Amino acid sequence: MMDKVGSWLDERTGVSQVWQAIFKRKIPLGVNFLYTFGAVAMFLFTLQALTGIFLAMNYSPSPEHAYDSVLYITNEVAFGSIVRGLHHWGSSAMVVVVVLHMAVVFYLGTYRYPREVTWLTGVVLLLLVLGFSFTGYLLPWDEKAYWATAVGTNMAGTVPFVGGFLLALLRGGTEIGAVSLARFYAFHTFLLPALAISLMGVHLFLVVKHGVSVPPWIWRRATTGQKKTGRR
Amino acid sequence: MGRRAFVGYAAAAMGAFLGAFLATPIVGSFVSPALKKATPGHWKNLGTVGKFQIGTPKSERVSLIKKDGWVTDVATRLVWVVRLADNDYVVYNAQCTHLGCLVEWHPEDKAFKSPCHGGVFKMDDGIVLAGPPPRPLDALEHKIEKGELWVNYQDFRLGVGEKVPI
Ligand code: HEM
Ligand code: FES
């Protein structure tokens, strides 16, 4: 029965090829845990998206209600503090893991030909991850959120020539207030996710297209004809 | 089972475990409002009995302090007070038991009518005379103290045969 449904679908969509390309692709010899950080970043992104969606079901992006709604999530919603905690710690873990992933790519030199575009999309993804952190930090609308955003937006204000414009653009005015909160919320929950998901699609497409890079220790062995080193 | 298949199953099992572990709080936070117990009624003063005339229903507003998530605010509800005799009152929750439109008094027919789908209720016992409502109007608990009428305001689930407090 399942087989029949499966082959019916496959004949019309070719899903099995997609499945094959993603999960049955060849991986070079000698790949180790250093190559898992990208996948960890993706797992964390998914977790952030899920916990974020469920936080949004009890959150109100208005100056009158934001703080109270966050207190409500923390103190009254069943498992609310856990969902909020997952999102809170997940955001920090995301930054750590993405930086680790970038460091691995950098030190192993796998950003080189033909993977430069993978790297470039990665650079934008890093900026987007930081954008999530910056915009999300304002949403609880407590003192820390307010002052962190005051400092952060003032930094944008120091940019030569366009600083004042940037500052007003981010804040939606001269002050941090209702418009700023609505903007940060829209960035955090609509704009950045849309950009990040699209770019992750490109990033992953390129990873699949090029295949995972051959680790330098295997590469060295292959080019010098050297026999097994300590690793494999 | 070969090594490859074993590792595949092990990975799937770990994935399922982790998924369930994370899904519990996430889904739980969403579902929890649906599992809350009914809130108890609110006793409200409707004023001196003198203003209610026998045989002429009078509507009264009831203001409740309601906790609505992170907002605590005043919610206004409507009741119909029917004085049947000197010392005999019925107080109805004005919500039509079909789907909640507020019923209106029609003196020409001596009946309460819902403006929405033709529900008609008898004045003295709230029984359904016509239309889709599945049960009589919801009579509320009430008492008279020092010449004043009090009602224990309560909402009930609508559209069902039984009177279930919510
Ligand atoms: C949202 C953040 C990111 C996600 C979800 C993500 C995801 C992934 C995944 C799943 C892989 C394949 C497995 C691996 O090699 O680890 C990968 C590979 C790669 N990523 Fe990322 N990545 C992110 C950010 C970045 C950043 C910040 C950079 C660098 C600026 C980067 C550059 C690369 C490169 C060059 C590869 C190919 C590595 C190879 O084939 O060995 N990525 N990414
Ligand atoms: S709501 Fe009263 S008849 Fe439908």
mmCIF file of C-alpha atoms in Angstrom, chain A residues 5 10 21 23 28 62 82 98 102 129 146 166-167 171 178 180 207 222:
data_model
loop_
_atom_site.group_PDB
_atom_site.id
_atom_site.type_symbol
_atom_site.label_atom_id
_atom_site.label_comp_id
_atom_site.label_asym_id
_atom_site.label_seq_id
_atom_site.Cartn_x
_atom_site.Cartn_y
_atom_site.Cartn_z
ATOM 1 C CA VAL A 5 1.391 5.475 -2.855
ATOM 2 C CA ASP A 10 7.449 9.439 -7.199
ATOM 3 C CA ALA A 21 20.476 13.565 -3.578
ATOM 4 C CA PHE A 23 20.400 11.610 2.113
ATOM 5 C CA PRO A 28 34.352 11.582 1.279
ATOM 6 C CA SER A 62 2.974 46.647 21.545
ATOM 7 C CA ILE A 82 10.619 26.023 28.806
ATOM 8 C CA VAL A 98 27.397 29.204 13.163
ATOM 9 C CA MET A 102 32.510 29.128 9.723
ATOM 10 C CA VAL A 129 21.700 35.206 12.439
ATOM 11 C CA TYR A 146 15.351 48.959 25.796
ATOM 12 C CA LEU A 166 19.741 54.645 9.359
ATOM 13 C CA LEU A 167 18.925 55.487 12.954
ATOM 14 C CA ARG A 171 13.638 53.122 15.072
ATOM 15 C CA ALA A 178 5.810 51.655 19.482
ATOM 16 C CA SER A 180 10.464 50.486 16.751
ATOM 17 C CA VAL A 207 26.496 21.834 -0.574
ATOM 18 C CA ALA A 222 45.901 11.142 -1.959
#
